[in-house]
Amino acid sequence: MPVLYDRLLKLKEMFNSKFGSIPKFYVRAPGRVNIIGEHIDYCGYSVLPMAIEQDVLIAVEPVKTYTLQLANTNPLYPDFSTSANNIQIDKTKPLWHNYFLCGLKGIQEHFGLSNLTGMNCLVDGNIPPSSGLSSSSALVCCAGLVTLTVLGRNLSKAKLIEFSPLRATDVKLPSGAVFVIANSCVEMNKAATSQFNIRVMECRLAAKLLAKYKNLQWDNVLRLDEVQAKLGISLEEMLLVTEDALHPEPYNPEEICRCLGISLEELRTQILSPNTQDVLIFKLYQRAKHVYSEAARVLQFKKTCEEAPENMVQLLGELMNQSHMSCRDMYECSCPELDQLVDICRKLGAQGSRLTGAGWGGCAVSIVPADKLPGFLANVHKAYYQRSDGSLAPEKQSLFATKPGSGALVFLEA
């Protein structure tokens, strides 16, 4: 890991310059890319993420004072200082240091600790922010590891990821292909956050209507996987049930109330969240179709990796293409720039390409035969990033191949 070693040396020098001392240890946590399985985790279904080589690094020195001092190598993120025993997180603002505080507070609460030592921390990262590559999750993870290391504590390690109960399984990816991440240079904005909240509620409402249609106890149903589990049928059969039970035309609140046999007041106060109470249309058919078909694609992707047929890369690429189409048309979480980028990647040699992360901006991930990689990177750079109007800011231009990376690590200063 020569590149990482160079970064650690540079971080050590910057830490010394900033705090006038040497770090006692360093913590690393990787970003991740979701290869397939978008917007189905909160519906109870498996996803297939991969740790990438890009990461967050933190240099740490425990101190005898009870002050937590945070600094960042990126000047865009200002220094922050607070009492280690009075951690307050301002939820109204997405400030960078809040993610560190969340990791620290999570460990503090998990072990029921009251007195934390102070520490000086310098953060460095090379994961593009707001791109769907989990830069904020990596920072939270790092902060948790920092806190554990300072306290001399351990957590048992927990790798396809399944929810309810949470389980992780290793999936062997094809050796003859690489995954390429391309940043659309569109950052997910606040409008997209409200769209995300609506999607979550549409999935919940779809689950309730499907349960009611099949004469199940629907009022306690919250997720689409619960309907499948209660019926004991396959994902393919759930898609047929969705065709029978839901119509493609959007539902309004009144129709949902008629279907469930409840009043508008009950819908607003007992089912809808505060941020969805004023929504006038809900696309239940489209959201359920996406979730059940995407869940099936994840399982097929895993099965193909396990069986490793000769045309494996082509088959995996087709599943990724289908995933993007469903995200774009059924879940409506893409954007014109992402669609253009995915299209360019496919035309220039990717076997498959799709949006990754929440969508509405961020990155595309493509599966590319290893022997085509150099030409692919050069051609995509030219076709998408080198625009005549210079509209893409250079620092946001992010196009790189990545292999499955290592997990979180702690390095002790010798």
CSV table of C-alpha atoms in Angstrom, one decimal:
chain,number,residue,atom,x,y,z
A,1,MET,CA,0.0,0.0,0.0
A,2,PRO,CA,2.7,2.5,-1.0
A,3,VAL,CA,0.2,5.3,-1.8
A,4,LEU,CA,-1.5,4.9,1.6
A,5,TYR,CA,2.0,5.0,3.2
A,6,ASP,CA,2.8,8.3,1.5
A,7,ARG,CA,-0.5,9.8,2.6
A,8,LEU,CA,0.1,8.7,6.2
A,9,LEU,CA,3.6,10.4,6.1
A,10,LYS,CA,2.1,13.6,4.7
A,11,LEU,CA,-0.8,13.5,7.2
A,12,LYS,CA,1.8,13.1,10.0
A,13,GLU,CA,3.7,16.2,8.9
A,14,MET,CA,0.4,18.2,8.6
A,15,PHE,CA,-0.6,17.0,12.1
A,16,ASN,CA,2.7,18.1,13.6
A,17,SER,CA,2.3,21.5,11.8
A,18,LYS,CA,-1.2,21.9,13.1
A,19,PHE,CA,-0.9,20.6,16.7
A,20,GLY,CA,2.8,20.7,17.4
A,21,SER,CA,2.9,17.0,18.2
A,22,ILE,CA,3.0,13.5,16.6
A,23,PRO,CA,-0.2,11.4,16.2
A,24,LYS,CA,-0.3,8.2,18.3
A,25,PHE,CA,-2.3,6.3,15.8
A,26,TYR,CA,-4.2,6.6,12.5
A,27,VAL,CA,-7.6,5.2,11.5
A,28,ARG,CA,-8.8,4.4,8.0
A,29,ALA,CA,-12.3,3.6,6.7
A,30,PRO,CA,-13.2,3.1,3.0
A,31,GLY,CA,-15.9,4.6,0.8
A,32,ARG,CA,-18.2,2.1,-0.8
A,33,VAL,CA,-20.1,1.7,-4.1
A,34,ASN,CA,-23.4,-0.1,-4.4
A,35,ILE,CA,-22.9,-2.4,-7.4
A,36,ILE,CA,-26.6,-3.4,-7.5
A,37,GLY,CA,-29.5,-3.1,-5.2
A,38,GLU,CA,-30.8,0.5,-5.1
A,39,HIS,CA,-33.5,1.8,-2.8
A,40,ILE,CA,-34.4,-1.7,-1.5
A,41,ASP,CA,-32.6,-1.9,1.8
A,42,TYR,CA,-35.2,0.1,3.6
A,43,CYS,CA,-37.8,-2.3,2.1
A,44,GLY,CA,-36.0,-5.2,3.8
A,45,TYR,CA,-34.1,-6.6,0.8
A,46,SER,CA,-30.4,-7.4,0.2
A,47,VAL,CA,-27.9,-5.0,-1.5
A,48,LEU,CA,-24.5,-5.7,-2.9
A,49,PRO,CA,-22.0,-3.0,-1.9
A,50,MET,CA,-18.2,-3.1,-2.5
A,51,ALA,CA,-15.6,-1.2,-0.4
A,52,ILE,CA,-13.5,1.0,-2.7
A,53,GLU,CA,-9.9,2.1,-2.5
A,54,GLN,CA,-10.8,5.7,-1.8
A,55,ASP,CA,-11.1,6.4,1.9
A,56,VAL,CA,-11.1,8.7,5.0
A,57,LEU,CA,-8.0,8.8,7.1
A,58,ILE,CA,-7.8,10.3,10.6
A,59,ALA,CA,-4.6,11.0,12.6
A,60,VAL,CA,-5.2,11.0,16.3
A,61,GLU,CA,-3.5,12.1,19.5
A,62,PRO,CA,-5.3,11.5,22.9
A,63,VAL,CA,-4.7,14.5,25.2
A,64,LYS,CA,-5.2,14.9,29.0
A,65,THR,CA,-7.5,17.9,28.6
A,66,TYR,CA,-11.2,17.1,28.0
A,67,THR,CA,-11.3,19.0,24.7
A,68,LEU,CA,-12.0,17.4,21.3
A,69,GLN,CA,-10.2,19.3,18.5
A,70,LEU,CA,-11.1,18.4,14.9
A,71,ALA,CA,-9.3,19.7,11.8
A,72,ASN,CA,-9.5,18.8,8.2
A,73,THR,CA,-6.8,18.9,5.5
A,74,ASN,CA,-9.4,20.3,3.1
A,75,PRO,CA,-9.7,24.1,3.8
A,76,LEU,CA,-13.4,24.0,2.8
A,77,TYR,CA,-14.1,22.3,6.2
A,78,PRO,CA,-13.4,24.6,9.1
A,79,ASP,CA,-11.8,23.6,12.4
A,80,PHE,CA,-14.1,22.6,15.3
A,81,SER,CA,-13.5,22.3,19.0
A,82,THR,CA,-15.9,21.1,21.8
A,83,SER,CA,-15.9,19.5,25.3
A,84,ALA,CA,-15.5,15.7,24.9
A,85,ASN,CA,-18.0,15.2,27.7
A,86,ASN,CA,-20.7,17.5,26.4
A,87,ILE,CA,-21.2,16.5,22.8
A,88,GLN,CA,-24.1,18.5,21.2
A,89,ILE,CA,-25.0,17.7,17.6
A,90,ASP,CA,-26.8,20.5,15.7
A,91,LYS,CA,-29.3,18.4,13.5
A,92,THR,CA,-30.4,21.5,11.6
A,93,LYS,CA,-27.1,21.9,9.7
A,94,PRO,CA,-25.2,19.2,7.7
A,95,LEU,CA,-21.8,20.4,9.1
A,96,TRP,CA,-18.9,18.1,8.4
A,97,HIS,CA,-17.9,17.6,12.0
A,98,ASN,CA,-21.3,16.4,13.0
A,99,TYR,CA,-20.5,13.1,11.2
A,100,PHE,CA,-17.5,12.6,13.5
A,101,LEU,CA,-19.6,13.5,16.5
A,102,CYS,CA,-22.2,10.9,15.5
A,103,GLY,CA,-19.5,8.1,15.4
A,104,LEU,CA,-18.1,9.2,18.8
A,105,LYS,CA,-21.5,9.5,20.4
A,106,GLY,CA,-22.6,6.1,19.0
A,107,ILE,CA,-19.7,4.4,20.7
A,108,GLN,CA,-20.1,6.4,23.9
A,109,GLU,CA,-23.8,5.4,24.2
A,110,HIS,CA,-23.1,1.7,23.2
A,111,PHE,CA,-20.7,1.3,26.1
A,112,GLY,CA,-22.6,3.6,28.4
A,113,LEU,CA,-19.5,5.9,29.0
A,114,SER,CA,-19.7,9.3,30.6
A,115,ASN,CA,-16.0,10.5,30.9
A,116,LEU,CA,-14.2,10.6,27.6
A,117,THR,CA,-10.7,11.8,27.2
A,118,GLY,CA,-9.9,14.7,24.9
A,119,MET,CA,-8.1,14.3,21.5
A,120,ASN,CA,-6.6,16.1,18.6
A,121,CYS,CA,-7.8,14.7,15.2
A,122,LEU,CA,-6.8,15.6,11.7
A,123,VAL,CA,-9.1,14.3,9.0
A,124,ASP,CA,-8.1,13.6,5.4
A,125,GLY,CA,-10.3,12.0,2.7
A,126,ASN,CA,-10.2,11.3,-1.1
A,127,ILE,CA,-13.8,10.2,-1.5
A,128,PRO,CA,-15.8,12.7,-3.7
A,129,PRO,CA,-18.4,14.3,-1.3
A,130,SER,CA,-22.2,14.1,-2.2
A,131,SER,CA,-21.5,11.5,-4.8
A,132,GLY,CA,-23.2,8.4,-3.4
A,133,LEU,CA,-19.9,6.8,-2.4
A,134,SER,CA,-20.5,7.0,1.4
A,135,SER,CA,-17.9,9.6,2.3
A,136,SER,CA,-20.1,10.6,5.3
A,137,SER,CA,-20.5,6.9,6.4
A,138,ALA,CA,-16.7,6.5,6.2
A,139,LEU,CA,-16.2,9.5,8.4
A,140,VAL,CA,-18.8,8.2,11.0
A,141,CYS,CA,-17.1,4.7,10.9
A,142,CYS,CA,-13.6,6.3,11.3
A,143,ALA,CA,-14.8,8.4,14.3
A,144,GLY,CA,-16.3,5.2,15.9
A,145,LEU,CA,-12.9,3.4,15.5
A,146,VAL,CA,-11.0,6.4,16.8
A,147,THR,CA,-13.2,6.4,19.9
A,148,LEU,CA,-12.8,2.6,20.4
A,149,THR,CA,-9.1,2.8,20.0
A,150,VAL,CA,-8.7,5.7,22.5
A,151,LEU,CA,-10.8,3.8,25.0
A,152,GLY,CA,-9.0,0.5,24.4
A,153,ARG,CA,-12.3,-1.2,23.5
A,154,ASN,CA,-13.3,-3.6,20.7
A,155,LEU,CA,-16.4,-4.3,18.7
A,156,SER,CA,-17.0,-7.7,17.1
A,157,LYS,CA,-16.5,-7.4,13.3
A,158,ALA,CA,-19.4,-7.8,11.2
A,159,LYS,CA,-19.7,-8.4,4.6
A,160,LEU,CA,-24.3,-9.5,-0.2
A,161,ILE,CA,-25.8,-7.4,2.9
A,162,GLU,CA,-29.2,-8.6,4.2
A,163,PHE,CA,-31.5,-6.7,6.5
A,164,SER,CA,-33.8,-7.9,9.2
A,165,PRO,CA,-31.8,-9.6,10.6
A,166,LEU,CA,-28.6,-7.9,9.4
A,167,ARG,CA,-26.3,-10.5,7.8
A,168,ALA,CA,-23.4,-10.2,5.4
A,169,THR,CA,-22.1,-12.7,2.8
A,170,ASP,CA,-19.0,-12.5,0.7
A,171,VAL,CA,-19.5,-12.5,-3.1
A,172,LYS,CA,-16.6,-13.3,-5.4
A,173,LEU,CA,-16.6,-10.7,-8.2
A,174,PRO,CA,-15.3,-11.5,-11.7
A,175,SER,CA,-11.5,-11.3,-12.2
A,176,GLY,CA,-11.6,-10.3,-15.9
A,177,ALA,CA,-13.5,-7.1,-15.3
A,178,VAL,CA,-13.1,-3.9,-13.3
A,179,PHE,CA,-15.6,-1.5,-11.9
A,180,VAL,CA,-15.3,2.1,-13.0
A,181,ILE,CA,-16.9,5.0,-11.0
A,182,ALA,CA,-17.8,8.1,-12.9
A,183,ASN,CA,-19.1,11.2,-11.1
A,184,SER,CA,-21.9,13.0,-12.9
A,185,CYS,CA,-20.8,16.2,-11.1
A,186,VAL,CA,-24.4,16.8,-10.0
A,187,GLU,CA,-24.8,16.9,-6.2
A,188,MET,CA,-27.9,15.5,-4.7
A,189,ASN,CA,-29.8,18.6,-3.5
A,190,LYS,CA,-32.5,19.3,-0.9
A,191,ALA,CA,-35.3,18.8,-3.4
A,192,ALA,CA,-34.0,15.2,-3.9
A,193,THR,CA,-34.2,14.7,-0.1
A,194,SER,CA,-37.9,15.4,-0.2
A,195,GLN,CA,-38.2,13.0,-3.1
A,196,PHE,CA,-36.4,10.4,-1.1
A,197,ASN,CA,-38.9,10.8,1.8
A,198,ILE,CA,-41.8,10.4,-0.6
A,199,ARG,CA,-40.3,7.2,-2.1
A,200,VAL,CA,-40.0,5.7,1.4
A,201,MET,CA,-43.6,6.5,2.1
A,202,GLU,CA,-44.8,5.2,-1.4
A,203,CYS,CA,-43.1,1.9,-0.6
A,204,ARG,CA,-44.9,1.7,2.8
A,205,LEU,CA,-48.3,2.6,1.3
A,206,ALA,CA,-47.8,0.0,-1.5
A,207,ALA,CA,-47.0,-2.7,1.1
A,208,LYS,CA,-50.2,-1.9,3.0
A,209,LEU,CA,-52.4,-1.9,-0.2
A,210,LEU,CA,-50.8,-5.2,-1.3
A,211,ALA,CA,-51.4,-6.7,2.1
A,212,LYS,CA,-55.0,-5.6,2.2
A,213,TYR,CA,-55.5,-7.0,-1.4
A,214,LYS,CA,-54.3,-10.4,-0.2
A,215,ASN,CA,-56.5,-10.2,3.0
A,216,LEU,CA,-53.5,-9.9,5.3
A,217,GLN,CA,-53.4,-7.9,8.6
A,218,TRP,CA,-52.2,-4.7,6.8
A,219,ASP,CA,-52.1,-2.1,9.5
A,220,ASN,CA,-48.8,-3.3,11.1
A,221,VAL,CA,-47.1,-3.9,7.7
A,222,LEU,CA,-44.4,-1.3,7.1
A,223,ARG,CA,-42.1,-2.9,4.4
A,224,LEU,CA,-42.6,-4.7,1.0
A,225,ASP,CA,-40.6,-7.7,2.1
A,226,GLU,CA,-43.1,-8.3,4.9
A,227,VAL,CA,-45.9,-8.9,2.4
A,228,GLN,CA,-43.7,-11.4,0.5
A,229,ALA,CA,-42.7,-13.2,3.7
A,230,LYS,CA,-46.4,-13.4,4.9
A,231,LEU,CA,-47.5,-14.8,1.6
A,232,GLY,CA,-44.5,-17.2,1.4
A,233,ILE,CA,-44.1,-16.7,-2.4
A,234,SER,CA,-41.2,-15.8,-4.7
A,235,LEU,CA,-40.2,-12.3,-5.9
A,236,GLU,CA,-41.4,-13.2,-9.4
A,237,GLU,CA,-44.8,-14.1,-7.9
A,238,MET,CA,-44.8,-10.8,-5.9
A,239,LEU,CA,-44.4,-9.0,-9.2
A,240,LEU,CA,-47.6,-10.8,-10.5
A,241,VAL,CA,-49.5,-9.9,-7.4
A,242,THR,CA,-48.4,-6.2,-7.9
A,243,GLU,CA,-49.8,-6.3,-11.4
A,244,ASP,CA,-53.1,-7.6,-10.1
A,245,ALA,CA,-53.4,-5.4,-7.0
A,246,LEU,CA,-52.1,-2.0,-8.0
A,247,HIS,CA,-52.7,0.2,-11.1
A,248,PRO,CA,-50.0,2.2,-12.9
A,249,GLU,CA,-52.0,5.5,-12.6
A,250,PRO,CA,-50.9,7.5,-9.5
A,251,TYR,CA,-53.0,7.2,-6.4
A,252,ASN,CA,-54.3,10.3,-4.5
A,253,PRO,CA,-54.9,10.3,-0.7
A,254,GLU,CA,-58.6,9.8,-1.1
A,255,GLU,CA,-58.2,6.6,-3.2
A,256,ILE,CA,-55.7,5.2,-0.7
A,257,CYS,CA,-58.2,5.8,2.1
A,258,ARG,CA,-60.9,4.0,0.1
A,259,CYS,CA,-58.6,1.0,-0.5
A,260,LEU,CA,-57.7,0.7,3.1
A,261,GLY,CA,-61.1,1.7,4.6
A,262,ILE,CA,-59.8,4.6,6.6
A,263,SER,CA,-60.4,8.3,6.9
A,264,LEU,CA,-58.1,11.0,5.5
A,265,GLU,CA,-57.4,12.1,9.1
A,266,GLU,CA,-56.3,8.5,10.0
A,267,LEU,CA,-54.1,8.4,6.9
A,268,ARG,CA,-52.4,11.7,7.8
A,269,THR,CA,-51.9,11.1,11.5
A,270,GLN,CA,-51.3,7.3,11.6
A,271,ILE,CA,-49.5,6.5,8.4
A,272,LEU,CA,-48.0,9.5,6.6
A,273,SER,CA,-44.9,11.1,8.0
A,274,PRO,CA,-44.9,14.9,8.7
A,275,ASN,CA,-42.9,15.6,5.5
A,276,THR,CA,-45.3,13.6,3.3
A,277,GLN,CA,-48.7,14.8,4.6
A,278,ASP,CA,-49.1,17.4,1.9
A,279,VAL,CA,-48.2,15.0,-1.0
A,280,LEU,CA,-51.0,14.8,-3.5
A,281,ILE,CA,-50.0,11.8,-5.6
A,282,PHE,CA,-48.3,8.5,-4.8
A,283,LYS,CA,-47.0,6.1,-7.5
A,284,LEU,CA,-47.4,2.8,-5.7
A,285,TYR,CA,-47.4,0.4,-8.6
A,286,GLN,CA,-44.1,1.8,-10.0
A,287,ARG,CA,-42.3,1.8,-6.7
A,288,ALA,CA,-43.3,-1.8,-5.8
A,289,LYS,CA,-42.4,-3.0,-9.3
A,290,HIS,CA,-38.9,-1.5,-8.9
A,291,VAL,CA,-38.3,-3.0,-5.4
A,292,TYR,CA,-39.4,-6.5,-6.2
A,293,SER,CA,-37.6,-6.6,-9.5
A,294,GLU,CA,-34.4,-5.0,-8.1
A,295,ALA,CA,-34.4,-7.5,-5.2
A,296,ALA,CA,-34.6,-10.3,-7.7
A,297,ARG,CA,-31.7,-8.8,-9.7
A,298,VAL,CA,-29.5,-8.7,-6.6
A,299,LEU,CA,-30.0,-12.4,-6.1
A,300,GLN,CA,-29.4,-13.2,-9.7
A,301,PHE,CA,-26.2,-11.1,-9.7
A,302,LYS,CA,-25.0,-13.1,-6.7
A,303,LYS,CA,-26.0,-16.5,-8.3
A,304,THR,CA,-24.1,-15.5,-11.5
A,305,CYS,CA,-21.0,-14.6,-9.6
A,306,GLU,CA,-21.1,-18.0,-7.8
A,307,GLU,CA,-21.7,-20.0,-11.0
A,308,ALA,CA,-19.1,-18.0,-13.0
A,309,PRO,CA,-20.3,-18.9,-16.5
A,310,GLU,CA,-18.1,-17.9,-19.5
A,311,ASN,CA,-20.2,-14.9,-20.3
A,312,MET,CA,-20.4,-13.8,-16.7
A,313,VAL,CA,-19.3,-10.2,-17.3
A,314,GLN,CA,-22.0,-9.8,-20.0
A,315,LEU,CA,-24.7,-11.3,-17.8
A,316,LEU,CA,-23.8,-9.0,-14.8
A,317,GLY,CA,-23.7,-6.0,-17.2
A,318,GLU,CA,-27.2,-6.8,-18.4
A,319,LEU,CA,-28.5,-6.9,-14.8
A,320,MET,CA,-26.8,-3.5,-14.1
A,321,ASN,CA,-28.4,-2.1,-17.2
A,322,GLN,CA,-31.9,-3.4,-16.1
A,323,SER,CA,-31.3,-1.9,-12.7
A,324,HIS,CA,-30.6,1.6,-14.1
A,325,MET,CA,-33.7,1.4,-16.3
A,326,SER,CA,-35.8,0.6,-13.3
A,327,CYS,CA,-34.2,3.3,-11.2
A,328,ARG,CA,-34.9,5.8,-14.0
A,329,ASP,CA,-38.4,4.8,-15.1
A,330,MET,CA,-40.0,3.0,-12.1
A,331,TYR,CA,-38.3,4.7,-9.1
A,332,GLU,CA,-37.6,8.0,-10.9
A,333,CYS,CA,-34.4,8.6,-9.0
A,334,SER,CA,-32.1,9.4,-11.8
A,335,CYS,CA,-31.4,12.8,-13.5
A,336,PRO,CA,-30.6,13.8,-17.1
A,337,GLU,CA,-26.8,14.1,-16.5
A,338,LEU,CA,-26.7,10.6,-14.9
A,339,ASP,CA,-28.7,9.1,-17.8
A,340,GLN,CA,-26.3,10.8,-20.3
A,341,LEU,CA,-23.2,9.5,-18.4
A,342,VAL,CA,-24.6,5.9,-18.2
A,343,ASP,CA,-25.4,6.0,-22.0
A,344,ILE,CA,-21.8,7.3,-22.8
A,345,CYS,CA,-20.3,4.5,-20.6
A,346,ARG,CA,-22.3,1.8,-22.4
A,347,LYS,CA,-21.5,3.1,-25.9
A,348,LEU,CA,-17.8,3.3,-25.1
A,349,GLY,CA,-17.3,-0.3,-23.9
A,350,ALA,CA,-19.0,-0.9,-20.5
A,351,GLN,CA,-20.9,-4.2,-20.4
A,352,GLY,CA,-23.2,-2.5,-18.0
A,353,SER,CA,-23.7,0.8,-16.3
A,354,ARG,CA,-26.1,2.2,-13.7
A,355,LEU,CA,-26.5,5.0,-11.2
A,356,THR,CA,-25.3,4.2,-7.7
A,357,GLY,CA,-26.2,5.7,-4.3
A,358,ALA,CA,-29.5,7.5,-3.7
A,359,GLY,CA,-29.5,8.9,-7.2
A,360,TRP,CA,-30.8,12.4,-8.3
A,361,GLY,CA,-27.1,13.0,-9.0
A,362,GLY,CA,-23.9,11.5,-7.8
A,363,CYS,CA,-22.1,8.6,-9.5
A,364,ALA,CA,-22.5,5.9,-12.1
A,365,VAL,CA,-20.8,2.5,-11.7
A,366,SER,CA,-19.8,0.5,-14.8
A,367,ILE,CA,-18.5,-3.0,-15.3
A,368,VAL,CA,-15.7,-2.9,-17.9
A,369,PRO,CA,-13.6,-5.8,-19.4
A,370,ALA,CA,-10.1,-5.3,-17.9
A,371,ASP,CA,-8.4,-5.2,-21.3
A,372,LYS,CA,-10.6,-2.3,-22.5
A,373,LEU,CA,-10.0,-0.1,-19.4
A,374,PRO,CA,-7.3,2.4,-20.6
A,375,GLY,CA,-9.3,3.3,-23.8
A,376,PHE,CA,-12.6,3.4,-21.9
A,377,LEU,CA,-11.3,5.9,-19.3
A,378,ALA,CA,-9.8,8.1,-22.0
A,379,ASN,CA,-12.9,8.1,-24.1
A,380,VAL,CA,-15.4,8.7,-21.3
A,381,HIS,CA,-13.2,11.6,-20.0
A,382,LYS,CA,-13.3,13.1,-23.5
A,383,ALA,CA,-17.0,12.5,-24.1
A,384,TYR,CA,-18.4,13.6,-20.7
A,385,TYR,CA,-15.9,15.7,-18.9
A,386,GLN,CA,-14.1,17.7,-21.6
A,387,ARG,CA,-17.0,19.9,-22.6
A,388,SER,CA,-16.5,22.9,-24.8
A,389,ASP,CA,-18.3,25.2,-22.4
A,390,GLY,CA,-16.1,24.1,-19.5
A,391,SER,CA,-19.2,23.7,-17.4
A,392,LEU,CA,-17.8,20.9,-15.2
A,393,ALA,CA,-15.5,22.2,-12.4
A,394,PRO,CA,-12.2,20.3,-12.6
A,395,GLU,CA,-12.1,19.3,-8.9
A,396,LYS,CA,-15.4,17.5,-9.3
A,397,GLN,CA,-14.3,15.5,-12.3
A,398,SER,CA,-14.0,12.1,-10.9
A,399,LEU,CA,-13.5,9.0,-13.1
A,400,PHE,CA,-11.6,6.1,-11.8
A,401,ALA,CA,-11.3,2.3,-11.8
A,402,THR,CA,-11.5,0.5,-8.5
A,403,LYS,CA,-11.0,-3.0,-7.1
A,404,PRO,CA,-12.7,-4.3,-4.0
A,405,GLY,CA,-10.9,-2.4,-1.2
A,406,SER,CA,-9.9,-3.5,2.3
A,407,GLY,CA,-12.0,-2.6,5.3
A,408,ALA,CA,-11.5,-0.3,8.2
A,409,LEU,CA,-8.0,-0.3,9.8
A,410,VAL,CA,-6.1,1.1,12.7
A,411,PHE,CA,-2.4,2.0,12.3
A,412,LEU,CA,-0.3,2.5,15.4
A,413,GLU,CA,2.6,4.9,15.3
A,414,ALA,CA,5.8,2.9,15.9
